[in-house]
Every structure is written in structure tokens, then in C-alpha cells.
Amino acid sequence: MVASIRVLQIEDNPADARLIRELIAEGSSMGFTWEHVERLTAATDLLRVQPFDLVLLDLSLPDSQVHNPNEGRRVRSRPASHGRINQDSRGARFQYS
């Protein structure tokens, strides 16, 4: 039995969060276990206590700009066990580590 990929999704728009989950589930035969939070501060708290295989991060979260601009850098700099997808207004980029 193949273990599911643990995904942390950080997205403040519920419709976007649902769309991403549906697109990934539809385009993959792999199993995913999802954890969804709407704020970067909640994500950093969660990342301190739980490991994830993949983090999907909305780079334009309200608290990433106002609360603490360094939080986004800390989340993006955490080691990924499988890969990392960075998406912004210019599109998505995948990095495998």
C-alpha cells in the first residue's frame, strides 16, 4: 500500500482552495491527505509540529504582507521531501528536491 502525500494548502480564498484540490485529485492517481489553513501564521504554527510532503502557498496572503513579511520566506525555505511548486502571477514553477 502506498502512503498518501501529506499536503499543506495555504490559501485564503475557499473557491481557489477547492479548485486546486479538485484539479490535483482529477489529474493524479496518487492519494493525498489535505490540511488547509487560510493564514500564513497558522501555517507556520502547523509546520512546527507536523511534517508535510508538499506545501501549496498563496504568495499574496494578507498576513504575509502586513503581519510579518519574513514568515513567507521561512515557509518557502523549509526543506521539501518531494518537491515544491511556487505559483504567483507569472505562473507556476516546480522544483524537485
Short mmCIF file of N, CA, C and O in Angstrom, two decimals:
data_model
loop_
_atom_site.label_atom_id
_atom_site.label_comp_id
_atom_site.label_asym_id
_atom_site.label_seq_id
_atom_site.Cartn_x
_atom_site.Cartn_y
_atom_site.Cartn_z
N MET A 1 0.82 -1.18 0.00
CA MET A 1 0.00 0.00 0.00
C MET A 1 0.87 1.25 0.00
O MET A 1 1.81 1.36 0.77
N VAL A 2 0.56 2.19 -0.86
CA VAL A 2 1.33 3.42 -0.98
C VAL A 2 0.76 4.45 -0.01
O VAL A 2 -0.45 4.65 0.06
N ALA A 3 1.65 5.09 0.75
CA ALA A 3 1.20 6.12 1.67
C ALA A 3 0.75 7.35 0.89
O ALA A 3 1.27 7.64 -0.18
N SER A 4 -0.21 8.05 1.44
CA SER A 4 -0.67 9.26 0.76
C SER A 4 0.32 10.40 0.99
O SER A 4 1.08 10.41 1.95
N ILE A 5 0.29 11.35 0.08
CA ILE A 5 1.15 12.52 0.17
C ILE A 5 0.44 13.54 1.06
O ILE A 5 -0.69 13.91 0.82
N ARG A 6 1.15 13.98 2.09
CA ARG A 6 0.58 14.97 3.02
C ARG A 6 0.79 16.37 2.46
O ARG A 6 1.93 16.78 2.24
N VAL A 7 -0.31 17.07 2.22
CA VAL A 7 -0.27 18.38 1.59
C VAL A 7 -0.79 19.43 2.56
O VAL A 7 -1.85 19.27 3.15
N LEU A 8 -0.03 20.51 2.72
CA LEU A 8 -0.49 21.68 3.44
C LEU A 8 -0.82 22.74 2.41
O LEU A 8 0.05 23.17 1.65
N GLN A 9 -2.06 23.14 2.37
CA GLN A 9 -2.51 24.16 1.42
C GLN A 9 -2.79 25.45 2.20
O GLN A 9 -3.59 25.47 3.13
N ILE A 10 -2.09 26.52 1.80
CA ILE A 10 -2.25 27.81 2.46
C ILE A 10 -2.90 28.74 1.44
O ILE A 10 -2.24 29.23 0.53
N GLU A 11 -4.20 28.94 1.60
CA GLU A 11 -4.98 29.70 0.61
C GLU A 11 -6.15 30.36 1.33
O GLU A 11 -6.91 29.69 2.03
N ASP A 12 -6.30 31.67 1.16
CA ASP A 12 -7.37 32.39 1.85
C ASP A 12 -8.68 32.45 1.07
O ASP A 12 -9.70 32.85 1.62
N ASN A 13 -8.69 32.02 -0.17
CA ASN A 13 -9.91 32.02 -0.97
C ASN A 13 -10.45 30.59 -1.04
O ASN A 13 -9.84 29.72 -1.66
N PRO A 14 -11.61 30.32 -0.41
CA PRO A 14 -12.14 28.96 -0.38
C PRO A 14 -12.39 28.36 -1.77
O PRO A 14 -12.16 27.18 -1.98
N ALA A 15 -12.84 29.17 -2.72
CA ALA A 15 -13.09 28.67 -4.07
C ALA A 15 -11.78 28.25 -4.75
O ALA A 15 -11.72 27.20 -5.40
N ASP A 16 -10.72 29.04 -4.59
CA ASP A 16 -9.42 28.68 -5.15
C ASP A 16 -8.88 27.41 -4.49
O ASP A 16 -8.31 26.54 -5.16
N ALA A 17 -9.04 27.32 -3.18
CA ALA A 17 -8.56 26.14 -2.45
C ALA A 17 -9.25 24.88 -2.96
O ALA A 17 -8.61 23.86 -3.22
N ARG A 18 -10.56 24.94 -3.11
CA ARG A 18 -11.33 23.79 -3.60
C ARG A 18 -10.93 23.43 -5.04
O ARG A 18 -10.75 22.27 -5.38
N LEU A 19 -10.77 24.44 -5.89
CA LEU A 19 -10.39 24.20 -7.28
C LEU A 19 -9.04 23.49 -7.38
O LEU A 19 -8.90 22.52 -8.13
N ILE A 20 -8.07 23.95 -6.62
CA ILE A 20 -6.74 23.32 -6.64
C ILE A 20 -6.83 21.87 -6.19
O ILE A 20 -6.26 20.97 -6.81
N ARG A 21 -7.56 21.60 -5.11
CA ARG A 21 -7.71 20.22 -4.63
C ARG A 21 -8.37 19.34 -5.69
O ARG A 21 -7.95 18.21 -5.93
N GLU A 22 -9.41 19.85 -6.33
CA GLU A 22 -10.11 19.08 -7.37
C GLU A 22 -9.22 18.82 -8.58
O GLU A 22 -9.20 17.71 -9.10
N LEU A 23 -8.47 19.82 -9.02
CA LEU A 23 -7.60 19.65 -10.18
C LEU A 23 -6.49 18.64 -9.90
O LEU A 23 -6.17 17.81 -10.76
N ILE A 24 -5.93 18.70 -8.73
CA ILE A 24 -4.86 17.75 -8.40
C ILE A 24 -5.42 16.34 -8.27
O ILE A 24 -4.84 15.38 -8.77
N ALA A 25 -6.56 16.19 -7.60
CA ALA A 25 -7.17 14.86 -7.45
C ALA A 25 -7.57 14.28 -8.80
O ALA A 25 -7.39 13.08 -9.05
N GLU A 26 -8.08 15.12 -9.68
CA GLU A 26 -8.53 14.68 -11.00
C GLU A 26 -7.36 14.26 -11.89
O GLU A 26 -7.47 13.34 -12.68
N GLY A 27 -6.23 14.92 -11.74
CA GLY A 27 -5.09 14.67 -12.62
C GLY A 27 -4.06 13.71 -12.07
O GLY A 27 -3.00 13.55 -12.65
N SER A 28 -4.35 13.05 -10.96
CA SER A 28 -3.36 12.18 -10.35
C SER A 28 -4.00 10.90 -9.83
O SER A 28 -5.14 10.90 -9.37
N SER A 29 -3.24 9.84 -9.90
CA SER A 29 -3.70 8.57 -9.34
C SER A 29 -3.17 8.37 -7.92
O SER A 29 -3.46 7.38 -7.28
N MET A 30 -2.39 9.33 -7.44
CA MET A 30 -1.82 9.24 -6.10
C MET A 30 -2.85 9.67 -5.06
O MET A 30 -3.77 10.42 -5.36
N GLY A 31 -2.66 9.22 -3.84
CA GLY A 31 -3.53 9.63 -2.75
C GLY A 31 -2.97 10.84 -2.03
O GLY A 31 -1.76 10.98 -1.88
N PHE A 32 -3.85 11.74 -1.61
CA PHE A 32 -3.43 12.94 -0.91
C PHE A 32 -4.21 13.07 0.40
O PHE A 32 -5.39 12.78 0.45
N THR A 33 -3.51 13.53 1.43
CA THR A 33 -4.14 13.90 2.68
C THR A 33 -3.95 15.41 2.80
O THR A 33 -2.81 15.90 2.81
N TRP A 34 -5.06 16.15 2.88
CA TRP A 34 -5.03 17.60 2.83
C TRP A 34 -5.20 18.22 4.19
O TRP A 34 -6.05 17.80 4.98
N GLU A 35 -4.43 19.24 4.45
CA GLU A 35 -4.64 20.14 5.58
C GLU A 35 -4.70 21.53 4.98
O GLU A 35 -3.82 21.93 4.20
N HIS A 36 -5.75 22.27 5.29
CA HIS A 36 -5.94 23.59 4.70
C HIS A 36 -6.00 24.65 5.80
O HIS A 36 -6.70 24.48 6.78
N VAL A 37 -5.23 25.71 5.62
CA VAL A 37 -5.30 26.88 6.50
C VAL A 37 -5.41 28.12 5.62
O VAL A 37 -5.02 28.11 4.46
N GLU A 38 -5.95 29.17 6.19
CA GLU A 38 -6.17 30.40 5.41
C GLU A 38 -5.14 31.48 5.67
O GLU A 38 -5.12 32.47 4.95
N ARG A 39 -4.32 31.30 6.67
CA ARG A 39 -3.34 32.34 7.01
C ARG A 39 -1.95 31.75 7.14
O ARG A 39 -1.75 30.62 7.58
N LEU A 40 -0.96 32.57 6.82
CA LEU A 40 0.44 32.16 6.89
C LEU A 40 0.87 31.89 8.32
O LEU A 40 1.62 30.96 8.59
N THR A 41 0.37 32.67 9.26
CA THR A 41 0.74 32.44 10.65
C THR A 41 0.25 31.08 11.14
O THR A 41 0.96 30.39 11.87
N ALA A 42 -0.95 30.67 10.71
CA ALA A 42 -1.44 29.33 11.07
C ALA A 42 -0.58 28.25 10.44
O ALA A 42 -0.32 27.21 11.06
N ALA A 43 -0.13 28.48 9.22
CA ALA A 43 0.73 27.51 8.53
C ALA A 43 2.07 27.34 9.23
O ALA A 43 2.54 26.21 9.42
N THR A 44 2.68 28.44 9.64
CA THR A 44 3.98 28.32 10.31
C THR A 44 3.84 27.60 11.65
O THR A 44 4.70 26.82 12.02
N ASP A 45 2.73 27.84 12.35
CA ASP A 45 2.49 27.11 13.61
C ASP A 45 2.35 25.61 13.34
O ASP A 45 2.90 24.79 14.06
N LEU A 46 1.61 25.27 12.31
CA LEU A 46 1.39 23.86 11.95
C LEU A 46 2.68 23.19 11.49
O LEU A 46 2.96 22.05 11.84
N LEU A 47 3.48 23.91 10.71
CA LEU A 47 4.74 23.34 10.21
C LEU A 47 5.74 23.06 11.33
O LEU A 47 6.63 22.23 11.18
N ARG A 48 5.60 23.74 12.43
CA ARG A 48 6.49 23.49 13.57
C ARG A 48 6.25 22.14 14.22
O ARG A 48 7.12 21.58 14.87
N VAL A 49 5.02 21.60 14.06
CA VAL A 49 4.66 20.38 14.77
C VAL A 49 4.30 19.20 13.87
O VAL A 49 4.21 18.08 14.35
N GLN A 50 4.08 19.45 12.58
CA GLN A 50 3.69 18.37 11.67
C GLN A 50 4.53 18.40 10.40
O GLN A 50 4.73 19.46 9.83
N PRO A 51 4.97 17.25 9.94
CA PRO A 51 5.70 17.21 8.66
C PRO A 51 4.72 17.14 7.50
O PRO A 51 3.64 16.54 7.60
N PHE A 52 5.07 17.76 6.39
CA PHE A 52 4.29 17.71 5.17
C PHE A 52 5.21 17.39 4.01
O PHE A 52 6.38 17.76 4.01
N ASP A 53 4.67 16.68 3.03
CA ASP A 53 5.44 16.36 1.83
C ASP A 53 5.42 17.49 0.82
O ASP A 53 6.34 17.65 0.02
N LEU A 54 4.33 18.26 0.84
CA LEU A 54 4.14 19.32 -0.15
C LEU A 54 3.41 20.48 0.51
O LEU A 54 2.45 20.27 1.24
N VAL A 55 3.88 21.69 0.25
CA VAL A 55 3.21 22.90 0.73
C VAL A 55 2.80 23.71 -0.48
O VAL A 55 3.63 24.04 -1.32
N LEU A 56 1.51 24.01 -0.59
CA LEU A 56 0.98 24.87 -1.64
C LEU A 56 0.68 26.21 -0.98
O LEU A 56 -0.21 26.32 -0.14
N LEU A 57 1.42 27.23 -1.37
CA LEU A 57 1.37 28.52 -0.69
C LEU A 57 0.93 29.62 -1.62
O LEU A 57 1.54 29.85 -2.67
N ASP A 58 -0.14 30.30 -1.25
CA ASP A 58 -0.59 31.50 -1.93
C ASP A 58 0.36 32.62 -1.50
O ASP A 58 0.41 32.98 -0.33
N LEU A 59 1.12 33.17 -2.44
CA LEU A 59 2.13 34.17 -2.08
C LEU A 59 1.56 35.56 -1.85
O LEU A 59 2.29 36.48 -1.51
N SER A 60 0.25 35.71 -2.01
CA SER A 60 -0.35 37.03 -1.80
C SER A 60 -1.32 37.03 -0.62
O SER A 60 -2.30 37.78 -0.62
N LEU A 61 -1.05 36.24 0.39
CA LEU A 61 -1.90 36.21 1.58
C LEU A 61 -1.82 37.55 2.31
O LEU A 61 -0.75 38.16 2.38
N PRO A 62 -2.94 37.99 2.87
CA PRO A 62 -2.93 39.27 3.58
C PRO A 62 -1.90 39.34 4.71
O PRO A 62 -1.21 40.34 4.86
N ASP A 63 -1.76 38.28 5.49
CA ASP A 63 -0.82 38.35 6.61
C ASP A 63 0.63 38.14 6.19
O ASP A 63 1.54 38.34 6.97
N SER A 64 0.87 37.77 4.95
CA SER A 64 2.26 37.66 4.51
C SER A 64 2.82 39.04 4.16
O SER A 64 4.02 39.23 4.15
N GLN A 65 1.95 39.99 3.90
CA GLN A 65 2.39 41.34 3.56
C GLN A 65 2.38 42.27 4.78
O GLN A 65 3.26 43.06 4.96
N VAL A 66 1.36 42.15 5.61
CA VAL A 66 1.16 43.11 6.68
C VAL A 66 1.75 42.63 8.01
O VAL A 66 2.49 43.33 8.66
N HIS A 67 1.42 41.40 8.38
CA HIS A 67 1.78 40.90 9.71
C HIS A 67 3.29 40.76 9.87
O HIS A 67 3.89 41.35 10.73
N ASN A 68 3.89 39.93 9.03
CA ASN A 68 5.32 39.67 9.15
C ASN A 68 5.84 39.22 7.79
O ASN A 68 5.70 38.06 7.43
N PRO A 69 6.47 40.11 7.04
CA PRO A 69 6.94 39.75 5.71
C PRO A 69 7.97 38.62 5.69
O PRO A 69 8.17 37.99 4.67
N ASN A 70 8.60 38.31 6.82
CA ASN A 70 9.59 37.24 6.85
C ASN A 70 8.97 35.86 6.96
O ASN A 70 9.63 34.86 6.71
N GLU A 71 7.69 35.75 7.36
CA GLU A 71 7.05 34.44 7.50
C GLU A 71 7.04 33.68 6.18
O GLU A 71 7.30 32.49 6.15
N GLY A 72 6.72 34.34 5.10
CA GLY A 72 6.69 33.68 3.79
C GLY A 72 8.05 33.12 3.43
O GLY A 72 8.17 32.02 2.90
N ARG A 73 9.09 33.85 3.72
CA ARG A 73 10.44 33.37 3.42
C ARG A 73 10.75 32.12 4.23
O ARG A 73 11.37 31.19 3.76
N ARG A 74 10.31 32.08 5.50
CA ARG A 74 10.57 30.91 6.33
C ARG A 74 9.84 29.68 5.80
O ARG A 74 10.39 28.60 5.77
N VAL A 75 8.59 29.84 5.39
CA VAL A 75 7.85 28.70 4.84
C VAL A 75 8.48 28.24 3.55
O VAL A 75 8.70 27.05 3.34
N ARG A 76 8.83 29.15 2.67
CA ARG A 76 9.41 28.76 1.37
C ARG A 76 10.78 28.15 1.52
O ARG A 76 11.23 27.40 0.67
N SER A 77 11.50 28.46 2.61
CA SER A 77 12.86 27.95 2.74
C SER A 77 12.93 26.62 3.47
O SER A 77 13.99 26.02 3.55
N ARG A 78 11.79 26.12 3.99
CA ARG A 78 11.81 24.83 4.67
C ARG A 78 12.10 23.73 3.65
O ARG A 78 11.63 23.78 2.53
N PRO A 79 12.87 22.72 4.03
CA PRO A 79 13.18 21.65 3.09
C PRO A 79 11.93 20.87 2.68
O PRO A 79 11.07 20.59 3.50
N ALA A 80 11.85 20.56 1.41
CA ALA A 80 10.74 19.76 0.89
C ALA A 80 11.25 18.35 0.64
O ALA A 80 12.34 18.17 0.12
N SER A 81 10.48 17.35 1.03
CA SER A 81 10.94 15.97 0.85
C SER A 81 10.69 15.46 -0.57
O SER A 81 11.34 14.54 -1.00
N HIS A 82 9.72 16.03 -1.29
CA HIS A 82 9.43 15.58 -2.65
C HIS A 82 9.67 16.68 -3.67
O HIS A 82 10.33 16.47 -4.66
N GLY A 83 9.10 17.82 -3.46
CA GLY A 83 9.24 18.90 -4.42
C GLY A 83 8.48 20.11 -3.94
O GLY A 83 7.80 20.08 -2.93
N ARG A 84 8.62 21.16 -4.69
CA ARG A 84 7.97 22.40 -4.32
C ARG A 84 7.42 23.04 -5.58
O ARG A 84 8.09 23.09 -6.60
N ILE A 85 6.18 23.51 -5.50
CA ILE A 85 5.58 24.26 -6.60
C ILE A 85 5.39 25.68 -6.11
O ILE A 85 4.73 25.91 -5.11
N ASN A 86 6.00 26.63 -6.80
CA ASN A 86 5.81 28.03 -6.46
C ASN A 86 4.92 28.63 -7.54
O ASN A 86 5.21 28.50 -8.73
N GLN A 87 3.85 29.29 -7.13
CA GLN A 87 2.97 29.91 -8.10
C GLN A 87 2.71 31.35 -7.70
O GLN A 87 2.43 31.65 -6.55
N ASP A 88 2.83 32.23 -8.67
CA ASP A 88 2.49 33.63 -8.46
C ASP A 88 1.82 34.13 -9.73
O ASP A 88 1.39 33.33 -10.55
N SER A 89 1.73 35.43 -9.88
CA SER A 89 1.03 35.97 -11.04
C SER A 89 1.71 35.63 -12.36
O SER A 89 1.11 35.71 -13.42
N ARG A 90 2.97 35.21 -12.32
CA ARG A 90 3.69 34.84 -13.54
C ARG A 90 3.53 33.36 -13.90
O ARG A 90 4.02 32.91 -14.91
N GLY A 91 2.87 32.59 -13.04
CA GLY A 91 2.67 31.17 -13.33
C GLY A 91 3.25 30.29 -12.25
O GLY A 91 3.67 30.75 -11.20
N ALA A 92 3.30 28.99 -12.54
CA ALA A 92 3.78 28.01 -11.57
C ALA A 92 5.14 27.49 -11.98
O ALA A 92 5.45 27.33 -13.15
N ARG A 93 5.97 27.22 -10.98
CA ARG A 93 7.28 26.63 -11.20
C ARG A 93 7.42 25.46 -10.24
O ARG A 93 7.04 25.56 -9.09
N PHE A 94 7.97 24.34 -10.69
CA PHE A 94 8.13 23.15 -9.86
C PHE A 94 9.61 22.94 -9.61
O PHE A 94 10.43 23.03 -10.52
N GLN A 95 9.95 22.64 -8.38
CA GLN A 95 11.32 22.28 -8.01
C GLN A 95 11.27 20.93 -7.33
O GLN A 95 10.46 20.72 -6.43
N TYR A 96 12.10 20.01 -7.75
CA TYR A 96 12.20 18.72 -7.09
C TYR A 96 13.44 18.70 -6.26
O TYR A 96 14.51 19.11 -6.69
N SER A 97 13.30 18.25 -5.02
CA SER A 97 14.49 18.19 -4.16
C SER A 97 14.72 16.80 -3.65
O SER A 97 13.89 15.95 -3.71
#
